[in-house]
Amino acid sequence: MAQTSGTPAPTDGIRYKRVLLKVSGEALMGQREYGLDPEVVNRVASEVKAVVELGVQVSLVIGGGNIFRGVKGAASGMERASADYIGMLATVMNALSMQSALERMNVTTRVQSAIPMASISEPYIRRRAIRHMEKGRVVIFAAGTGNPFFTTDTAAALRASEMGCDALLKGTQVDGVYTADPKKDPTATRYEHLTYLDVLAQDLQVMDASAISLARENHIPILVFSIHTPGAFAEVMAGRGRYTIVSEERE
Ligand code: UDP
């Protein structure tokens, strides 16, 4: 991938040139039951800034589960597609919050929405998004895929594929994929490496199955790490720190 003006050459030891980070809406809630915790949003934004400063081209997909989840809306009697559209709108609110936090830290950003909302964001245009990243701007993809019955995990894998990202990052509450929930089971152990098929066959909670399949088809490794550990995102970019990698072959 050619370096163009705007992006510094990646710092030595950095393994990835262009990445997409998926953060769930719930990861931005902090201790709250609902919505956003501005302190957490700022902390995540500073993690992103640190990686941009390493010369890595960064794009983001933020979920909406902290505000609205389509499945839940449907369970209470709403038509599923309508509920999903509300969920997509929730991701736009989160994207704008993250944009604002990043811009306050002098990181240039663009929000591109899969559902056109001309007054507040650009429409999603693949080649324009790539160009933004080449110029060192962080592109935040909002409104998921723009289609009901999908999730933001799938949107993340889709956009990472379209952008030609060389890694898909999933920032979670813990530092990788475990045999069981480490917050509930003290004997749970962390996987260093998994194949896409391991994740699918064992139904491990990494990303949903369509996201895993898409990443697999497009040979994009998925790196699962803790979004709450300061400096972890930058460490993962250098192949250091604690994370689980999901790829085709066992290393
Ligand atoms: N959604 C959708 N299509 C998409 C992405 C998201 O319909 O391409 C809706 C869906 O209702 C979902 C909600 O938006 O429940 C919020 O996204 P998600 O649950 O993936 O957020 P996260 O769990 O990552 O916070």
mmCIF file of C-alpha atoms and ligand atoms in Angstrom:
data_model
loop_
_atom_site.group_PDB
_atom_site.id
_atom_site.type_symbol
_atom_site.label_atom_id
_atom_site.label_comp_id
_atom_site.label_asym_id
_atom_site.label_seq_id
_atom_site.Cartn_x
_atom_site.Cartn_y
_atom_site.Cartn_z
ATOM 1 C CA MET A 1 0.000 0.000 0.000
ATOM 2 C CA ALA A 2 1.549 3.278 -1.063
ATOM 3 C CA GLN A 3 2.049 5.928 1.597
ATOM 4 C CA THR A 4 0.609 9.227 0.559
ATOM 5 C CA SER A 5 0.974 12.680 2.019
ATOM 6 C CA GLY A 6 -0.840 13.064 5.302
ATOM 7 C CA THR A 7 0.024 9.733 6.844
ATOM 8 C CA PRO A 8 3.471 9.408 8.344
ATOM 9 C CA ALA A 9 5.275 6.175 7.492
ATOM 10 C CA PRO A 10 4.403 3.587 10.149
ATOM 11 C CA THR A 11 6.806 3.564 13.074
ATOM 12 C CA ASP A 12 9.324 0.711 13.012
ATOM 13 C CA GLY A 13 7.966 -2.503 14.399
ATOM 14 C CA ILE A 14 4.362 -1.686 13.545
ATOM 15 C CA ARG A 15 2.807 -4.673 11.832
ATOM 16 C CA TYR A 16 -0.266 -3.118 10.262
ATOM 17 C CA LYS A 17 -0.773 -0.266 7.816
ATOM 18 C CA ARG A 18 -4.541 0.004 7.776
ATOM 19 C CA VAL A 19 -6.937 -1.350 10.377
ATOM 20 C CA LEU A 20 -10.544 -1.217 11.449
ATOM 21 C CA LEU A 21 -11.419 -1.175 15.130
ATOM 22 C CA LYS A 22 -14.822 -2.396 16.230
ATOM 23 C CA VAL A 23 -15.981 -1.225 19.637
ATOM 24 C CA SER A 24 -19.366 -2.280 20.954
ATOM 25 C CA GLY A 25 -21.727 0.355 22.241
ATOM 26 C CA GLU A 26 -21.715 -1.374 25.619
ATOM 27 C CA ALA A 27 -17.970 -0.894 25.947
ATOM 28 C CA LEU A 28 -18.634 2.864 26.024
ATOM 29 C CA MET A 29 -21.215 2.699 28.816
ATOM 30 C CA GLY A 30 -18.726 2.424 31.668
ATOM 31 C CA GLN A 31 -20.633 1.668 34.863
ATOM 32 C CA ARG A 32 -23.852 3.099 33.481
ATOM 33 C CA GLU A 33 -26.867 1.016 32.560
ATOM 34 C CA TYR A 34 -27.522 2.903 29.367
ATOM 35 C CA GLY A 35 -25.959 5.491 27.053
ATOM 36 C CA LEU A 36 -22.421 6.769 27.034
ATOM 37 C CA ASP A 37 -19.884 7.537 29.722
ATOM 38 C CA PRO A 38 -17.946 10.538 28.352
ATOM 39 C CA GLU A 39 -14.864 9.516 30.337
ATOM 40 C CA VAL A 40 -14.806 6.104 28.651
ATOM 41 C CA VAL A 41 -15.418 7.644 25.218
ATOM 42 C CA ASN A 42 -12.457 9.969 25.807
ATOM 43 C CA ARG A 43 -10.268 7.105 26.963
ATOM 44 C CA VAL A 44 -11.063 5.055 23.860
ATOM 45 C CA ALA A 45 -10.480 8.134 21.687
ATOM 46 C CA SER A 46 -7.027 8.571 23.213
ATOM 47 C CA GLU A 47 -6.229 4.926 22.404
ATOM 48 C CA VAL A 48 -7.187 5.613 18.792
ATOM 49 C CA LYS A 49 -5.106 8.782 18.717
ATOM 50 C CA ALA A 50 -2.039 6.875 19.945
ATOM 51 C CA VAL A 51 -2.367 4.427 17.062
ATOM 52 C CA VAL A 52 -2.885 7.193 14.485
ATOM 53 C CA GLU A 53 0.350 8.740 15.777
ATOM 54 C CA LEU A 54 2.154 5.480 15.005
ATOM 55 C CA GLY A 55 1.319 6.089 11.332
ATOM 56 C CA VAL A 56 -1.403 3.435 11.155
ATOM 57 C CA GLN A 57 -4.494 4.264 9.063
ATOM 58 C CA VAL A 58 -7.469 3.767 11.356
ATOM 59 C CA SER A 59 -11.195 3.350 10.764
ATOM 60 C CA LEU A 60 -13.847 2.631 13.365
ATOM 61 C CA VAL A 61 -17.181 0.891 13.668
ATOM 62 C CA ILE A 62 -19.049 1.557 16.884
ATOM 63 C CA GLY A 63 -22.026 -0.551 17.904
ATOM 64 C CA GLY A 64 -25.286 0.757 19.268
ATOM 65 C CA GLY A 65 -26.185 -1.781 21.937
ATOM 66 C CA ASN A 66 -25.760 0.824 24.695
ATOM 67 C CA ILE A 67 -28.811 2.614 23.316
ATOM 68 C CA PHE A 68 -30.921 0.196 21.305
ATOM 69 C CA ARG A 69 -30.755 -3.354 20.030
ATOM 70 C CA GLY A 70 -33.106 -4.450 17.259
ATOM 71 C CA VAL A 71 -33.700 -7.927 18.677
ATOM 72 C CA LYS A 72 -34.869 -6.452 21.966
ATOM 73 C CA GLY A 73 -37.178 -4.016 20.231
ATOM 74 C CA ALA A 74 -38.633 -6.858 18.162
ATOM 75 C CA ALA A 75 -39.193 -8.918 21.310
ATOM 76 C CA SER A 76 -41.425 -6.187 22.642
ATOM 77 C CA GLY A 77 -43.639 -6.395 19.574
ATOM 78 C CA MET A 78 -42.051 -3.940 17.147
ATOM 79 C CA GLU A 79 -41.493 -5.032 13.586
ATOM 80 C CA ARG A 80 -37.941 -6.373 13.422
ATOM 81 C CA ALA A 81 -36.835 -4.222 10.500
ATOM 82 C CA SER A 82 -38.079 -1.030 12.168
ATOM 83 C CA ALA A 83 -36.362 -1.992 15.403
ATOM 84 C CA ASP A 84 -33.134 -2.595 13.506
ATOM 85 C CA TYR A 85 -33.319 0.815 11.866
ATOM 86 C CA ILE A 86 -33.597 2.357 15.327
ATOM 87 C CA GLY A 87 -30.519 0.317 16.299
ATOM 88 C CA MET A 88 -28.659 1.710 13.299
ATOM 89 C CA LEU A 89 -29.601 5.242 14.334
ATOM 90 C CA ALA A 90 -28.149 4.479 17.756
ATOM 91 C CA THR A 91 -24.799 3.716 16.132
ATOM 92 C CA VAL A 92 -24.896 7.155 14.480
ATOM 93 C CA MET A 93 -25.231 8.825 17.888
ATOM 94 C CA ASN A 94 -22.230 6.872 19.141
ATOM 95 C CA ALA A 95 -20.240 7.696 16.001
ATOM 96 C CA LEU A 96 -20.885 11.418 16.459
ATOM 97 C CA SER A 97 -19.861 11.206 20.124
ATOM 98 C CA MET A 98 -16.630 9.469 19.193
ATOM 99 C CA GLN A 99 -16.013 11.983 16.417
ATOM 100 C CA SER A 100 -16.401 14.829 18.854
ATOM 101 C CA ALA A 101 -14.025 13.214 21.387
ATOM 102 C CA LEU A 102 -11.371 12.580 18.719
ATOM 103 C CA GLU A 103 -11.617 16.058 17.252
ATOM 104 C CA ARG A 104 -11.180 17.597 20.710
ATOM 105 C CA MET A 105 -7.851 15.736 20.755
ATOM 106 C CA ASN A 106 -6.939 17.201 17.362
ATOM 107 C CA VAL A 107 -7.477 13.963 15.469
ATOM 108 C CA THR A 108 -9.127 14.693 12.130
ATOM 109 C CA THR A 109 -12.129 12.485 11.460
ATOM 110 C CA ARG A 110 -14.946 11.877 9.043
ATOM 111 C CA VAL A 111 -18.201 10.073 9.810
ATOM 112 C CA GLN A 112 -19.622 8.116 6.897
ATOM 113 C CA SER A 113 -23.109 6.770 7.374
ATOM 114 C CA ALA A 114 -24.564 3.781 5.558
ATOM 115 C CA ILE A 115 -27.928 5.550 5.816
ATOM 116 C CA PRO A 116 -27.450 8.959 4.200
ATOM 117 C CA MET A 117 -27.803 11.810 6.685
ATOM 118 C CA ALA A 118 -26.389 14.718 4.762
ATOM 119 C CA SER A 119 -26.519 17.294 7.537
ATOM 120 C CA ILE A 120 -24.419 15.358 10.001
ATOM 121 C CA SER A 121 -22.250 12.943 8.032
ATOM 122 C CA GLU A 122 -20.935 11.977 4.651
ATOM 123 C CA PRO A 123 -22.673 9.147 2.866
ATOM 124 C CA TYR A 124 -20.659 5.949 2.724
ATOM 125 C CA ILE A 125 -18.445 6.099 -0.359
ATOM 126 C CA ARG A 126 -15.790 3.415 -0.417
ATOM 127 C CA ARG A 127 -13.140 5.202 -2.413
ATOM 128 C CA ARG A 128 -13.600 8.421 -0.502
ATOM 129 C CA ALA A 129 -13.216 6.585 2.796
ATOM 130 C CA ILE A 130 -9.947 5.066 1.596
ATOM 131 C CA ARG A 131 -8.724 8.489 0.537
ATOM 132 C CA HIS A 132 -9.553 9.947 3.960
ATOM 133 C CA MET A 133 -7.496 7.246 5.613
ATOM 134 C CA GLU A 134 -4.600 7.791 3.262
ATOM 135 C CA LYS A 135 -4.649 11.409 4.387
ATOM 136 C CA GLY A 136 -4.417 10.321 8.017
ATOM 137 C CA ARG A 137 -8.065 10.938 8.899
ATOM 138 C CA VAL A 138 -9.938 8.516 11.098
ATOM 139 C CA VAL A 139 -13.075 7.329 9.325
ATOM 140 C CA ILE A 140 -15.971 6.350 11.565
ATOM 141 C CA PHE A 141 -18.485 4.135 9.803
ATOM 142 C CA ALA A 142 -21.978 4.722 11.154
ATOM 143 C CA ALA A 143 -25.367 3.017 10.693
ATOM 144 C CA GLY A 144 -23.836 -0.447 10.410
ATOM 145 C CA THR A 145 -24.331 -2.001 6.995
ATOM 146 C CA GLY A 146 -27.460 0.097 6.418
ATOM 147 C CA ASN A 147 -29.545 -3.094 6.372
ATOM 148 C CA PRO A 148 -31.766 -4.619 9.016
ATOM 149 C CA PHE A 149 -31.047 -8.182 10.212
ATOM 150 C CA PHE A 150 -27.335 -7.435 10.398
ATOM 151 C CA THR A 151 -25.072 -6.412 13.254
ATOM 152 C CA THR A 152 -22.252 -3.952 13.608
ATOM 153 C CA ASP A 153 -19.843 -6.918 13.869
ATOM 154 C CA THR A 154 -20.794 -7.801 10.312
ATOM 155 C CA ALA A 155 -20.569 -4.136 9.315
ATOM 156 C CA ALA A 156 -17.030 -4.074 10.747
ATOM 157 C CA ALA A 157 -15.958 -7.153 8.772
ATOM 158 C CA LEU A 158 -17.612 -5.776 5.637
ATOM 159 C CA ARG A 159 -15.983 -2.351 5.858
ATOM 160 C CA ALA A 160 -12.606 -3.866 6.776
ATOM 161 C CA SER A 161 -12.877 -5.996 3.625
ATOM 162 C CA GLU A 162 -13.903 -3.063 1.451
ATOM 163 C CA MET A 163 -11.138 -0.838 2.835
ATOM 164 C CA GLY A 164 -8.493 -3.507 2.281
ATOM 165 C CA CYS A 165 -7.590 -3.427 5.973
ATOM 166 C CA ASP A 166 -4.845 -5.764 7.040
ATOM 167 C CA ALA A 167 -6.420 -6.402 10.429
ATOM 168 C CA LEU A 168 -9.820 -6.224 12.087
ATOM 169 C CA LEU A 169 -9.539 -5.283 15.742
ATOM 170 C CA LYS A 170 -12.193 -6.104 18.265
ATOM 171 C CA GLY A 171 -11.844 -4.095 21.454
ATOM 172 C CA THR A 172 -13.637 -5.963 24.241
ATOM 173 C CA GLN A 173 -13.957 -5.956 28.027
ATOM 174 C CA VAL A 174 -11.218 -8.590 28.429
ATOM 175 C CA ASP A 175 -7.825 -9.144 26.831
ATOM 176 C CA GLY A 176 -8.766 -11.819 24.313
ATOM 177 C CA VAL A 177 -10.907 -14.879 23.794
ATOM 178 C CA TYR A 178 -11.236 -17.230 26.772
ATOM 179 C CA THR A 179 -12.403 -20.806 27.205
ATOM 180 C CA ALA A 180 -15.174 -19.409 29.451
ATOM 181 C CA ASP A 181 -16.133 -15.987 30.795
ATOM 182 C CA PRO A 182 -13.056 -15.066 32.890
ATOM 183 C CA LYS A 183 -15.167 -12.720 35.007
ATOM 184 C CA LYS A 184 -17.313 -15.653 36.129
ATOM 185 C CA ASP A 185 -14.972 -18.652 35.872
ATOM 186 C CA PRO A 186 -11.507 -18.288 37.453
ATOM 187 C CA THR A 187 -10.244 -21.417 35.655
ATOM 188 C CA ALA A 188 -10.901 -19.892 32.215
ATOM 189 C CA THR A 189 -7.796 -19.654 30.040
ATOM 190 C CA ARG A 190 -7.031 -17.292 27.191
ATOM 191 C CA TYR A 191 -6.381 -18.495 23.661
ATOM 192 C CA GLU A 192 -3.292 -17.024 21.988
ATOM 193 C CA HIS A 193 -4.411 -18.147 18.560
ATOM 194 C CA LEU A 194 -7.560 -19.557 17.012
ATOM 195 C CA THR A 195 -8.568 -20.349 13.467
ATOM 196 C CA TYR A 196 -11.777 -18.947 11.987
ATOM 197 C CA LEU A 197 -13.120 -22.500 11.962
ATOM 198 C CA ASP A 198 -12.336 -22.967 15.680
ATOM 199 C CA VAL A 199 -14.431 -19.902 16.422
ATOM 200 C CA LEU A 200 -17.296 -21.070 14.231
ATOM 201 C CA ALA A 201 -17.228 -24.725 15.292
ATOM 202 C CA GLN A 202 -16.947 -23.981 19.016
ATOM 203 C CA ASP A 203 -19.336 -21.037 18.775
ATOM 204 C CA LEU A 204 -16.841 -18.848 20.641
ATOM 205 C CA GLN A 205 -18.097 -15.369 21.413
ATOM 206 C CA VAL A 206 -15.679 -13.370 19.277
ATOM 207 C CA MET A 207 -17.909 -11.814 16.637
ATOM 208 C CA ASP A 208 -21.034 -13.199 15.030
ATOM 209 C CA ALA A 209 -20.729 -15.974 12.460
ATOM 210 C CA SER A 210 -21.298 -13.818 9.385
ATOM 211 C CA ALA A 211 -18.530 -11.438 10.493
ATOM 212 C CA ILE A 212 -16.142 -14.352 11.037
ATOM 213 C CA SER A 213 -16.998 -15.850 7.631
ATOM 214 C CA LEU A 214 -16.463 -12.544 5.864
ATOM 215 C CA ALA A 215 -13.105 -11.979 7.553
ATOM 216 C CA ARG A 216 -12.117 -15.526 6.657
ATOM 217 C CA GLU A 217 -13.067 -15.159 3.010
ATOM 218 C CA ASN A 218 -11.053 -11.978 2.759
ATOM 219 C CA HIS A 219 -8.077 -13.254 4.780
ATOM 220 C CA ILE A 220 -8.319 -10.543 7.405
ATOM 221 C CA PRO A 221 -6.976 -11.573 10.811
ATOM 222 C CA ILE A 222 -9.143 -10.633 13.788
ATOM 223 C CA LEU A 223 -7.287 -9.394 16.853
ATOM 224 C CA VAL A 224 -9.258 -9.412 20.100
ATOM 225 C CA PHE A 225 -7.890 -7.253 22.925
ATOM 226 C CA SER A 226 -9.030 -5.208 25.906
ATOM 227 C CA ILE A 227 -10.165 -1.742 24.945
ATOM 228 C CA HIS A 228 -9.976 -0.753 28.610
ATOM 229 C CA THR A 229 -6.262 -1.466 29.126
ATOM 230 C CA PRO A 230 -4.385 1.788 28.538
ATOM 231 C CA GLY A 231 -2.000 1.529 25.601
ATOM 232 C CA ALA A 232 -3.263 -1.915 24.548
ATOM 233 C CA PHE A 233 -4.408 -0.903 21.052
ATOM 234 C CA ALA A 234 -0.968 0.525 20.216
ATOM 235 C CA GLU A 235 0.764 -2.522 21.729
ATOM 236 C CA VAL A 236 -1.304 -4.881 19.609
ATOM 237 C CA MET A 237 -0.273 -2.920 16.498
ATOM 238 C CA ALA A 238 3.317 -3.840 17.347
ATOM 239 C CA GLY A 239 2.438 -7.493 18.020
ATOM 240 C CA ARG A 240 3.028 -7.006 21.748
ATOM 241 C CA GLY A 241 0.799 -7.214 24.783
ATOM 242 C CA ARG A 242 -2.069 -9.582 25.413
ATOM 243 C CA TYR A 243 -4.546 -10.449 22.707
ATOM 244 C CA THR A 244 -6.007 -13.381 20.790
ATOM 245 C CA ILE A 245 -5.477 -13.604 17.064
ATOM 246 C CA VAL A 246 -8.004 -15.375 14.829
ATOM 247 C CA SER A 247 -6.653 -16.324 11.416
ATOM 248 C CA GLU A 248 -6.562 -19.216 8.947
ATOM 249 C CA GLU A 249 -3.569 -21.142 10.193
ATOM 250 C CA ARG A 250 -2.368 -21.862 13.668
ATOM 251 C CA GLU A 251 0.951 -20.040 14.189
HETATM 252 N N1 UDP B 1 -28.097 -2.965 13.114
HETATM 253 C C1 UDP B 1 -28.677 -3.356 11.912
HETATM 254 N N2 UDP B 1 -27.880 -3.510 10.812
HETATM 255 C C2 UDP B 1 -26.533 -3.321 10.843
HETATM 256 C C3 UDP B 1 -25.937 -2.950 12.079
HETATM 257 C C4 UDP B 1 -26.745 -2.792 13.205
HETATM 258 O O1 UDP B 1 -29.873 -3.549 11.837
HETATM 259 O O2 UDP B 1 -25.865 -3.467 9.813
HETATM 260 C C5 UDP B 1 -28.957 -2.717 14.293
HETATM 261 C C6 UDP B 1 -29.364 -3.967 15.038
HETATM 262 O O3 UDP B 1 -30.689 -3.779 15.476
HETATM 263 C C7 UDP B 1 -28.428 -3.967 16.231
HETATM 264 C C8 UDP B 1 -28.269 -2.497 16.533
HETATM 265 O O4 UDP B 1 -28.270 -1.901 15.232
HETATM 266 O O5 UDP B 1 -28.985 -4.631 17.323
HETATM 267 C C9 UDP B 1 -27.051 -2.104 17.302
HETATM 268 O O6 UDP B 1 -25.902 -2.744 16.790
HETATM 269 P P1 UDP B 1 -25.134 -3.936 17.567
HETATM 270 O O7 UDP B 1 -26.134 -4.745 18.342
HETATM 271 O O8 UDP B 1 -24.295 -4.631 16.577
HETATM 272 O O9 UDP B 1 -24.241 -3.094 18.588
HETATM 273 P P2 UDP B 1 -23.143 -3.582 19.667
HETATM 274 O O10 UDP B 1 -23.608 -4.884 20.250
HETATM 275 O O11 UDP B 1 -21.862 -3.727 18.945
HETATM 276 O O12 UDP B 1 -23.121 -2.442 20.637
#
